[in-house]
């Protein structure tokens, strides 16, 4: 009988589960919110138990909607944000919080408490840092682990397991302790091309504990994404998910990387399979990841990687990114004086705020390309929580130029468009850094919630000069996770085969007209000035502080 495959995606604010058939068709999808704590000092925490319960609720709801029985599910895969989960030796939550609440045991990816620790690690100039673009980010796990050791030593010493969130989910599902090549290579400084951890690196950065214990708490067995783990779903996990015990579970992916797998390997319009090395993945959610695959390693300063088999097996991955993407746009709109009026108007039309604004903007401008002209005199550097790449500067902050006293919905529309332009110019900087070091692509496949927006896609295309395409599925992240289950369940032999069979490309952006290319080139000069203002203002205030 035909089999269905489940993908579970854990984002920053919610979990989602998608049920797909073996051709990659989405049969049903369900979402469940997850709790998040924000504290002063860039503290962002979650609960692994709350996340697990939300995953179970999502899967049960999606199964009900799809009308699939448990014996019709051939496999399940998980993806998640690159957040750090801390458990004690019995596998119970262990606090990472000043609150001492044991349930607050997850340091979320966007938590920047470990900025000082990241600087200390970077000061070692260890050779391992060459594989993160020369500079480790506080979003990665080693700075967070060093922070725990320095500031919450009791939790660090009592921990029995440190997991990337995606690997925690597969452990919780199967009891298997294997980690995914994707998670540990991209966020834990594991050297997949060498097949191991670097003992000198851990000793140099002050985490020799892991060497002494033979890496028992961070992973002794590393496996490729999609590898079947253990005996599949345990009886306890199966009962919680409403699935059959023993359902195959594939080794995990980071959420953006699941989106890449679900997007870049798809069949093109002629039915052929494209070259993944020619396709850039741009996965835009709360943050944004810009991912390129190459056959040989390419070292791009300020860009994470190159990671061997970090996303597509046997290919190298370069991973640029923007620490705030969807979060930046949300913050801009929430801070506008017209937010309440616009939200009420959107609700009256049965739309969310973004869709409401976009419809008005395109109606005013005439088309998605010329909508950018609304932001001619308003400019945004939207880096509210730092620059991930290509500058690797966690201290960068947002700058806005051209604000007036208007408070109507039209002024909110201008701010929205200006924010999108700012994100596009940051994307263009990463693509140019790629190209300067031998990483070149001709087409960009967009995934994530914002990818469904014609306005977003066209501004990105007009700015970068690349053709922007959608995956045929509207849920490439969930599809990428489901592909892990398909490989684990034996439907397909490899991730590469699964991509070719379960995904395809869809709609593409319109060609960029010359005058809009010139317009964006001009606005990019202002964008560069805003970056100079940010850097200059920080330097000036450091001088004052020293004085």
Coordinates of C-alpha atoms in Angstrom, one line a residue:
X1 CA 0.0 0.0 0.0
X2 CA 1.2 3.6 -0.5
X3 CA 3.1 5.0 2.5
X4 CA 2.9 8.4 4.1
X5 CA 5.9 10.1 5.7
X6 CA 5.8 12.7 8.5
X7 CA 8.0 15.7 8.9
X8 CA 8.2 17.5 12.2
X9 CA 9.6 21.1 12.2
X10 CA 10.4 23.0 15.4
X11 CA 10.7 26.7 14.8
X12 CA 11.2 29.5 17.3
X13 CA 7.6 30.1 18.1
X14 CA 5.8 26.8 17.2
X15 CA 6.1 23.2 16.1
X16 CA 4.5 21.9 12.9
X17 CA 3.9 18.5 11.5
X18 CA 3.3 17.6 7.9
X19 CA 2.1 14.4 6.4
X20 CA 3.4 13.7 2.8
X21 CA 2.9 10.9 0.3
X22 CA 5.9 9.2 -1.4
X23 CA 5.7 11.8 -4.2
X24 CA 6.1 14.7 -1.8
X25 CA 2.5 15.8 -1.9
X26 CA 1.4 17.5 1.3
X27 CA -1.6 15.6 2.7
X28 CA -2.1 17.5 5.9
X29 CA -0.3 20.0 8.2
X30 CA -0.9 21.1 11.8
X31 CA 0.8 23.6 14.1
X32 CA 1.1 24.0 17.9
X33 CA 2.6 27.0 19.8
X34 CA 5.6 26.6 22.1
X35 CA 6.5 28.7 25.1
X36 CA 9.4 31.1 25.1
X37 CA 11.0 33.2 27.8
X38 CA 12.7 36.5 27.0
X39 CA 14.9 38.1 29.7
X40 CA 17.2 41.1 29.8
X41 CA 20.7 40.6 28.5
X42 CA 19.7 38.8 25.3
X43 CA 18.4 35.8 27.3
X44 CA 16.0 33.5 25.4
X45 CA 15.0 30.2 26.9
X46 CA 12.5 27.3 26.2
X47 CA 11.5 24.0 27.7
X48 CA 12.4 20.7 26.0
X49 CA 9.3 19.1 27.6
X50 CA 7.0 21.8 26.3
X51 CA 8.6 21.4 22.8
X52 CA 8.2 17.6 22.9
X53 CA 4.5 17.9 23.9
X54 CA 3.9 20.4 21.1
X55 CA 5.5 18.0 18.6
X56 CA 3.2 15.2 19.8
X57 CA 0.1 17.5 19.6
X58 CA 1.1 18.6 16.0
X59 CA 1.6 15.0 14.8
X60 CA -1.7 13.8 16.3
X61 CA -3.6 16.7 14.7
X62 CA -1.9 16.3 11.3
X63 CA -2.7 12.5 11.3
X64 CA -6.3 13.2 12.1
X65 CA -6.6 15.7 9.3
X66 CA -4.9 13.4 6.8
X67 CA -7.0 10.5 7.7
X68 CA -4.0 8.2 7.8
X69 CA -3.8 5.2 10.1
X70 CA -0.6 4.6 12.1
X71 CA 0.3 1.5 10.0
X72 CA 0.2 3.7 6.9
X73 CA 3.2 5.8 8.1
X74 CA 6.5 4.6 6.7
X75 CA 8.8 6.9 8.6
X76 CA 9.2 10.2 10.5
X77 CA 11.9 12.9 10.5
X78 CA 12.6 15.9 12.7
X79 CA 14.2 19.3 12.2
X80 CA 14.6 22.1 14.7
X81 CA 16.3 25.3 15.4
X82 CA 20.0 25.0 16.5
X83 CA 19.1 25.5 20.2
X84 CA 21.0 23.9 23.1
X85 CA 19.2 21.3 25.3
X86 CA 20.7 20.4 28.6
X87 CA 19.6 17.2 30.5
X88 CA 20.8 15.5 33.6
X89 CA 22.2 12.0 33.8
X90 CA 18.7 10.5 34.1
X91 CA 17.6 12.4 30.9
X92 CA 15.6 15.0 32.9
X93 CA 15.6 18.7 32.2
X94 CA 18.4 20.7 33.8
X95 CA 18.1 24.4 34.2
X96 CA 20.1 26.9 32.0
X97 CA 18.3 29.8 33.6
X98 CA 19.1 32.3 36.4
X99 CA 15.5 31.5 37.5
X100 CA 16.6 28.0 38.5
X101 CA 13.5 26.6 36.9
X102 CA 14.5 23.1 35.8
X103 CA 12.0 23.2 32.9
X104 CA 13.9 26.1 31.3
X105 CA 16.6 23.9 30.0
X106 CA 16.9 25.2 26.4
X107 CA 19.2 28.1 25.3
X108 CA 17.5 29.2 22.2
X109 CA 19.6 29.8 19.0
X110 CA 18.9 33.6 19.1
X111 CA 20.1 33.9 22.7
X112 CA 23.2 36.0 22.7
X113 CA 24.3 35.6 26.3
X114 CA 27.5 34.0 25.2
X115 CA 28.9 36.9 23.1
X116 CA 31.8 37.3 25.5
X117 CA 32.6 33.6 25.3
X118 CA 32.4 33.7 21.5
X119 CA 35.1 36.5 21.6
X120 CA 37.3 34.4 23.9
X121 CA 37.0 31.5 21.5
X122 CA 37.8 33.7 18.5
X123 CA 40.8 35.1 20.2
X124 CA 42.4 31.6 20.2
X125 CA 42.5 31.8 16.3
X126 CA 42.4 28.0 16.4
X127 CA 42.5 26.2 13.0
X128 CA 39.0 24.8 13.6
X129 CA 37.6 28.4 13.3
X130 CA 38.6 28.3 9.6
X131 CA 35.5 26.1 9.1
X132 CA 33.1 28.8 10.5
X133 CA 34.3 31.6 8.3
X134 CA 37.0 32.5 10.7
X135 CA 34.7 33.7 13.5
X136 CA 32.4 31.6 15.8
X137 CA 29.0 33.0 16.5
X138 CA 27.3 33.3 19.9
X139 CA 24.4 31.5 18.2
X140 CA 26.5 28.3 18.0
X141 CA 26.8 25.8 20.8
X142 CA 30.5 26.0 22.0
X143 CA 30.1 29.6 23.2
X144 CA 26.9 28.6 25.0
X145 CA 28.6 25.6 26.6
X146 CA 31.5 27.8 27.7
X147 CA 29.0 30.3 29.2
X148 CA 27.3 27.5 31.2
X149 CA 30.7 26.4 32.5
X150 CA 31.6 29.9 33.5
X151 CA 28.3 31.1 34.9
X152 CA 26.1 28.0 35.8
X153 CA 28.8 25.5 36.8
X154 CA 26.4 23.4 38.8
X155 CA 24.3 22.7 35.7
X156 CA 27.4 22.2 33.5
X157 CA 28.8 19.6 35.9
X158 CA 25.5 17.8 36.5
X159 CA 24.6 17.5 32.9
X160 CA 24.5 14.0 31.4
X161 CA 23.7 15.1 27.9
X162 CA 24.1 18.2 25.8
X163 CA 22.0 18.0 22.6
X164 CA 21.3 20.2 19.6
X165 CA 17.5 20.5 19.7
X166 CA 16.9 18.3 16.6
X167 CA 19.1 15.5 18.0
X168 CA 17.2 15.8 21.3
X169 CA 14.0 15.1 19.5
X170 CA 15.4 11.9 17.8
X171 CA 16.8 10.8 21.1
X172 CA 13.4 11.3 22.8
X173 CA 11.7 9.5 19.9
X174 CA 14.0 6.4 19.8
X175 CA 16.4 6.5 22.8
X176 CA 19.3 6.5 20.3
X177 CA 22.2 8.8 21.2
X178 CA 23.5 9.3 17.7
X179 CA 23.9 12.8 16.5
X180 CA 23.4 14.1 13.0
X181 CA 26.3 15.1 10.9
X182 CA 24.3 18.3 10.0
X183 CA 23.9 19.5 13.6
X184 CA 27.3 18.8 15.0
X185 CA 29.2 19.9 11.9
X186 CA 27.3 23.2 11.4
X187 CA 26.8 24.2 15.1
X188 CA 29.2 22.2 17.3
X189 CA 32.6 22.5 15.4
X190 CA 32.7 18.8 14.6
X191 CA 35.1 18.2 11.6
X192 CA 33.1 15.9 9.4
X193 CA 35.8 15.9 6.7
X194 CA 38.3 14.6 9.3
X195 CA 35.7 12.3 10.9
X196 CA 36.1 13.6 14.5
X197 CA 36.3 16.3 17.1
X198 CA 39.4 18.4 17.6
X199 CA 40.9 17.8 21.1
X200 CA 43.4 20.7 20.8
X201 CA 40.4 23.1 20.0
X202 CA 38.5 22.0 23.1
X203 CA 41.6 22.4 25.3
X204 CA 42.4 25.8 23.9
X205 CA 38.9 27.2 24.4
X206 CA 38.5 26.0 28.0
X207 CA 36.3 22.9 27.4
X208 CA 38.8 20.1 27.9
X209 CA 36.2 18.4 30.0
X210 CA 34.7 16.9 26.8
X211 CA 38.1 15.5 25.8
X212 CA 38.6 13.9 29.2
X213 CA 35.3 12.2 29.0
X214 CA 35.8 11.1 25.4
X215 CA 33.0 13.4 24.2
X216 CA 30.3 11.2 25.9
X217 CA 28.0 14.2 26.6
X218 CA 28.2 15.7 23.2
X219 CA 28.2 12.7 20.9
X220 CA 30.4 9.7 20.2
X221 CA 28.6 8.4 17.2
X222 CA 27.8 10.8 14.3
X223 CA 25.6 9.6 11.5
X224 CA 24.3 11.0 8.2
X225 CA 20.8 12.7 8.1
X226 CA 18.1 10.1 7.4
X227 CA 20.1 7.2 9.0
X228 CA 17.6 4.9 10.7
X229 CA 18.0 5.3 14.4
X230 CA 17.6 2.5 16.9
X231 CA 14.5 0.4 16.6
X232 CA 12.3 3.3 15.6
X233 CA 9.7 5.0 17.8
X234 CA 9.7 3.7 21.3
X235 CA 6.4 2.5 22.8
X236 CA 6.2 5.6 24.9
X237 CA 6.9 8.0 22.0
X238 CA 4.5 6.1 19.7
X239 CA 1.7 6.4 22.3
X240 CA 2.3 10.1 22.6
X241 CA 2.4 10.7 18.8
X242 CA -0.5 8.3 18.0
X243 CA 1.8 6.2 15.8
X244 CA 2.9 2.6 15.7
X245 CA 5.9 1.5 17.8
X246 CA 8.9 0.9 15.7
X247 CA 8.0 3.5 13.1
X248 CA 11.4 4.3 11.4
X249 CA 13.0 7.6 12.6
X250 CA 15.7 9.3 10.5
X251 CA 18.6 11.2 11.9
X252 CA 17.8 14.9 12.0
X253 CA 18.5 18.2 10.2
X254 CA 18.6 21.8 11.4
X255 CA 15.4 23.6 10.3
X256 CA 16.9 25.8 7.6
X257 CA 18.9 22.8 6.3
X258 CA 15.7 20.8 6.1
X259 CA 14.3 23.6 4.0
X260 CA 17.3 23.4 1.7
X261 CA 17.0 19.7 1.3
X262 CA 13.3 20.1 0.5
X263 CA 14.0 22.9 -2.1
X264 CA 17.2 22.7 -4.0
X265 CA 17.2 19.2 -5.5
X266 CA 13.8 19.3 -7.1
X267 CA 12.9 18.5 -10.7
X268 CA 12.8 21.5 -13.0
X269 CA 10.1 22.4 -15.5
X270 CA 11.4 19.9 -18.1
X271 CA 11.3 17.1 -15.6
X272 CA 15.1 16.9 -15.2
X273 CA 17.0 17.1 -11.9
X274 CA 19.0 20.2 -11.5
X275 CA 22.6 20.6 -10.3
X276 CA 22.5 21.5 -6.5
X277 CA 25.7 23.4 -6.9
X278 CA 23.9 25.8 -9.2
X279 CA 21.1 26.4 -6.7
X280 CA 21.3 28.7 -3.7
X281 CA 18.8 28.1 -0.9
X282 CA 17.4 31.1 0.9
X283 CA 15.2 30.0 3.9
X284 CA 13.5 33.0 5.5
X285 CA 11.8 32.6 8.8
X286 CA 12.5 34.4 12.1
X287 CA 16.1 34.5 10.9
X288 CA 17.3 33.7 7.4
X289 CA 19.8 31.2 6.1
X290 CA 21.6 31.5 2.8
X291 CA 23.1 28.1 1.8
X292 CA 25.2 27.1 -1.1
X293 CA 26.6 23.6 -1.9
X294 CA 29.9 23.0 -3.7
X295 CA 31.8 19.9 -4.8
X296 CA 35.0 21.3 -3.3
X297 CA 35.5 23.3 -0.1
X298 CA 35.4 27.1 -0.5
X299 CA 36.5 29.3 2.4
X300 CA 34.5 32.5 2.6
X301 CA 35.5 34.9 5.4
X302 CA 32.5 35.8 7.6
X303 CA 30.4 32.9 6.2
X304 CA 29.9 29.7 8.2
X305 CA 31.5 26.7 6.7
X306 CA 32.7 25.0 4.6
X307 CA 30.9 22.1 6.2
X308 CA 31.4 18.6 4.6
X309 CA 28.0 16.9 4.3
X310 CA 26.5 19.6 6.3
X311 CA 23.3 19.5 4.3
X312 CA 23.6 17.5 1.1
X313 CA 25.7 14.3 1.6
X314 CA 29.1 14.4 0.0
X315 CA 28.9 18.1 -0.8
X316 CA 30.3 21.0 1.0
X317 CA 28.0 23.7 2.5
X318 CA 28.6 27.4 2.9
X319 CA 26.0 28.9 5.2
X320 CA 25.4 32.7 5.3
X321 CA 22.6 34.2 7.2
X322 CA 20.8 37.1 8.8
X323 CA 20.1 36.9 12.5
X324 CA 16.9 38.8 12.2
X325 CA 14.7 38.5 9.1
X326 CA 11.1 37.8 9.8
X327 CA 11.7 39.0 13.3
X328 CA 13.1 42.3 12.0
X329 CA 10.0 42.9 9.8
X330 CA 7.7 42.0 12.7
X331 CA 9.5 44.4 15.0
X332 CA 9.4 47.2 12.5
X333 CA 5.6 46.9 12.0
X334 CA 4.9 46.5 15.7
X335 CA 6.8 49.7 16.5
X336 CA 4.9 51.8 13.9
X337 CA 2.2 54.1 15.4
X338 CA -0.3 52.8 12.8
X339 CA 0.0 49.2 13.9
X340 CA -3.3 49.0 15.7
X341 CA -5.2 50.7 12.9
X342 CA -3.6 48.5 10.2
X343 CA -4.2 45.3 12.2
X344 CA -7.9 46.1 12.7
X345 CA -8.3 46.9 9.0
X346 CA -6.6 43.6 8.1
X347 CA -8.8 41.6 10.4
X348 CA -11.9 43.2 8.9
X349 CA -10.8 41.8 5.5
X350 CA -9.9 38.4 6.9
X351 CA -6.2 38.9 6.3
X352 CA -3.1 38.8 8.4
X353 CA -1.2 42.1 8.6
X354 CA 1.5 41.2 6.1
X355 CA -0.9 40.0 3.4
X356 CA -3.0 43.1 4.0
X357 CA -0.1 45.5 3.5
X358 CA 1.3 43.6 0.5
X359 CA -2.0 43.8 -1.3
X360 CA -2.3 47.5 -0.7
X361 CA 1.4 48.1 -1.7
X362 CA 1.2 46.2 -5.0
X363 CA -2.1 47.9 -5.9
X364 CA -0.5 51.3 -5.3
X365 CA 2.7 50.4 -7.2
X366 CA 1.2 48.5 -10.1
X367 CA 3.5 45.5 -9.7
X368 CA 5.8 43.8 -7.2
X369 CA 9.0 45.2 -8.7
X370 CA 8.0 48.8 -8.7
X371 CA 6.7 48.5 -5.1
X372 CA 10.3 49.2 -4.0
X373 CA 9.9 52.8 -5.2
X374 CA 7.7 53.5 -2.2
X375 CA 10.9 53.3 -0.1
X376 CA 12.9 55.8 -2.1
X377 CA 13.4 58.1 0.8
X378 CA 13.3 55.6 3.7
X379 CA 16.2 53.3 4.4
X380 CA 16.6 50.5 7.0
X381 CA 19.7 48.5 8.1
X382 CA 17.5 45.8 9.8
X383 CA 20.2 44.1 12.0
X384 CA 18.5 44.3 15.3
X385 CA 20.5 41.4 16.9
X386 CA 23.7 41.6 15.0
X387 CA 25.2 40.6 11.6
X388 CA 25.6 36.9 11.1
X389 CA 27.4 37.3 7.8
X390 CA 29.5 38.3 5.9
X391 CA 30.8 40.6 8.7
X392 CA 30.2 38.2 11.7
X393 CA 29.5 41.1 14.0
X394 CA 27.1 40.3 16.8
X395 CA 27.2 43.8 18.1
X396 CA 25.7 45.4 14.9
X397 CA 22.3 47.1 15.6
X398 CA 19.6 48.5 13.3
X399 CA 19.7 51.9 11.8
X400 CA 16.8 53.7 10.1
X401 CA 17.1 56.9 8.1
X402 CA 14.4 59.0 6.5
X403 CA 11.6 58.7 9.2
X404 CA 9.0 61.4 9.2
X405 CA 6.0 62.1 11.5
X406 CA 3.4 60.3 9.4
X407 CA 1.4 57.7 11.3
X408 CA -1.0 56.4 8.7
X409 CA -1.1 53.0 7.1
X410 CA 0.6 54.4 4.0
X411 CA 3.7 55.3 6.1
X412 CA 3.7 51.8 7.5
X413 CA 3.7 50.4 4.0
X414 CA 6.8 52.5 3.2
X415 CA 8.5 51.1 6.3
X416 CA 7.6 47.6 5.4
X417 CA 9.0 47.9 1.9
X418 CA 12.2 49.7 3.3
X419 CA 12.7 46.8 5.7
X420 CA 12.4 44.2 2.9
X421 CA 14.9 46.2 0.8
X422 CA 17.3 46.2 3.8
X423 CA 17.0 42.4 4.1
X424 CA 17.6 42.1 0.3
X425 CA 20.7 44.2 0.5
X426 CA 22.1 42.0 3.3
X427 CA 21.4 39.0 1.2
X428 CA 23.2 40.5 -1.8
X429 CA 26.3 41.1 0.4
X430 CA 26.4 37.5 1.3
X431 CA 25.9 36.4 -2.4
X432 CA 28.7 38.7 -3.4
X433 CA 31.0 37.3 -0.7
X434 CA 30.2 33.8 -2.0
X435 CA 31.0 34.8 -5.6
X436 CA 34.3 36.4 -4.6
X437 CA 35.5 33.1 -3.2
X438 CA 34.3 30.8 -5.9
X439 CA 30.8 30.0 -4.8
X440 CA 28.5 30.9 -7.7
X441 CA 24.8 30.2 -8.3
X442 CA 22.4 31.2 -11.1
X443 CA 19.1 30.5 -9.3
X444 CA 17.9 31.0 -5.7
X445 CA 15.2 28.7 -4.3
X446 CA 13.3 30.4 -1.5
X447 CA 11.6 28.6 1.4
X448 CA 10.0 29.6 4.7
X449 CA 6.9 31.6 5.3
X450 CA 8.0 34.8 3.6
X451 CA 8.8 32.9 0.4
X452 CA 5.1 32.8 -0.6
X453 CA 5.1 36.6 -1.0
X454 CA 5.5 37.8 -4.6
X455 CA 6.7 41.1 -3.2
X456 CA 9.5 39.5 -1.2
X457 CA 10.6 37.3 -4.0
X458 CA 10.7 40.1 -6.6
X459 CA 12.6 42.5 -4.4
X460 CA 15.2 39.7 -3.7
X461 CA 15.4 39.0 -7.4
X462 CA 15.8 42.6 -8.4
X463 CA 18.5 43.2 -5.8
X464 CA 20.6 40.1 -6.3
X465 CA 20.2 39.7 -10.1
X466 CA 19.4 36.0 -9.6
X467 CA 16.2 34.3 -10.7
X468 CA 14.2 33.4 -7.6
X469 CA 12.1 30.3 -7.7
X470 CA 9.7 28.6 -5.3
X471 CA 9.7 24.9 -4.5
X472 CA 6.6 23.3 -5.8
X473 CA 5.5 22.4 -2.3
X474 CA 4.5 25.3 -0.1
X475 CA 6.2 23.6 2.9
X476 CA 9.8 22.7 1.9
X477 CA 11.0 22.6 5.5
X478 CA 8.4 20.1 6.5
X479 CA 9.1 18.2 3.3
X480 CA 12.8 18.0 4.0
X481 CA 12.1 16.6 7.4
X482 CA 9.7 14.0 5.9
X483 CA 12.4 13.0 3.4
X484 CA 14.5 11.9 6.4
X485 CA 11.6 9.6 7.4
X486 CA 11.4 8.3 3.8
X487 CA 15.1 7.4 3.8
X488 CA 14.9 5.8 7.2
X489 CA 11.9 3.8 6.1
X490 CA 13.6 2.5 3.0
X491 CA 11.4 4.2 0.4
X492 CA 14.5 5.7 -1.1
X493 CA 18.1 4.8 -0.7
X494 CA 19.7 8.3 -0.3
X495 CA 18.8 11.9 0.4
X496 CA 19.9 12.7 -3.1
X497 CA 17.4 10.2 -4.6
X498 CA 14.7 11.4 -2.2
X499 CA 15.1 15.0 -3.3
X500 CA 14.8 14.1 -7.0
X501 CA 11.7 12.0 -6.4
X502 CA 9.8 14.0 -3.8
X503 CA 10.4 17.7 -4.8
X504 CA 10.2 19.9 -7.8
X505 CA 10.6 23.6 -8.7
X506 CA 7.6 25.9 -9.1
X507 CA 7.0 29.5 -10.0
X508 CA 9.9 31.8 -10.9
X509 CA 10.4 35.6 -10.5
X510 CA 9.9 38.0 -13.3
X511 CA 13.0 39.4 -15.1
X512 CA 14.4 42.6 -13.5
X513 CA 13.9 45.7 -15.6
X514 CA 17.0 47.9 -15.9
X515 CA 15.7 51.0 -14.1
X516 CA 14.8 48.9 -11.0
X517 CA 18.3 47.4 -10.9
X518 CA 19.7 50.9 -11.0
X519 CA 17.3 52.0 -8.2
X520 CA 18.4 49.2 -5.9
X521 CA 22.0 49.9 -6.7
X522 CA 21.5 53.5 -5.5
X523 CA 19.6 52.4 -2.3
X524 CA 22.4 50.0 -1.6
X525 CA 24.9 52.9 -1.4
X526 CA 22.7 54.4 1.4
X527 CA 22.6 51.0 3.1
X528 CA 26.4 51.0 3.2
X529 CA 26.3 54.5 4.7
X530 CA 24.0 53.2 7.5
X531 CA 26.4 50.4 8.2
X532 CA 29.2 53.0 8.5
X533 CA 27.0 55.0 10.9
X534 CA 26.4 52.0 13.1
X535 CA 30.1 51.1 13.2
X536 CA 31.1 54.7 13.8
X537 CA 28.6 55.3 16.5
X538 CA 29.8 52.2 18.4
X539 CA 33.4 53.2 18.1
X540 CA 32.7 56.8 19.3
X541 CA 30.9 55.5 22.4
X542 CA 33.6 53.0 23.2
X543 CA 36.0 55.9 23.1
X544 CA 33.7 57.8 25.5
X545 CA 33.5 54.8 27.8
X546 CA 37.3 54.5 27.9
X547 CA 37.6 58.2 28.7

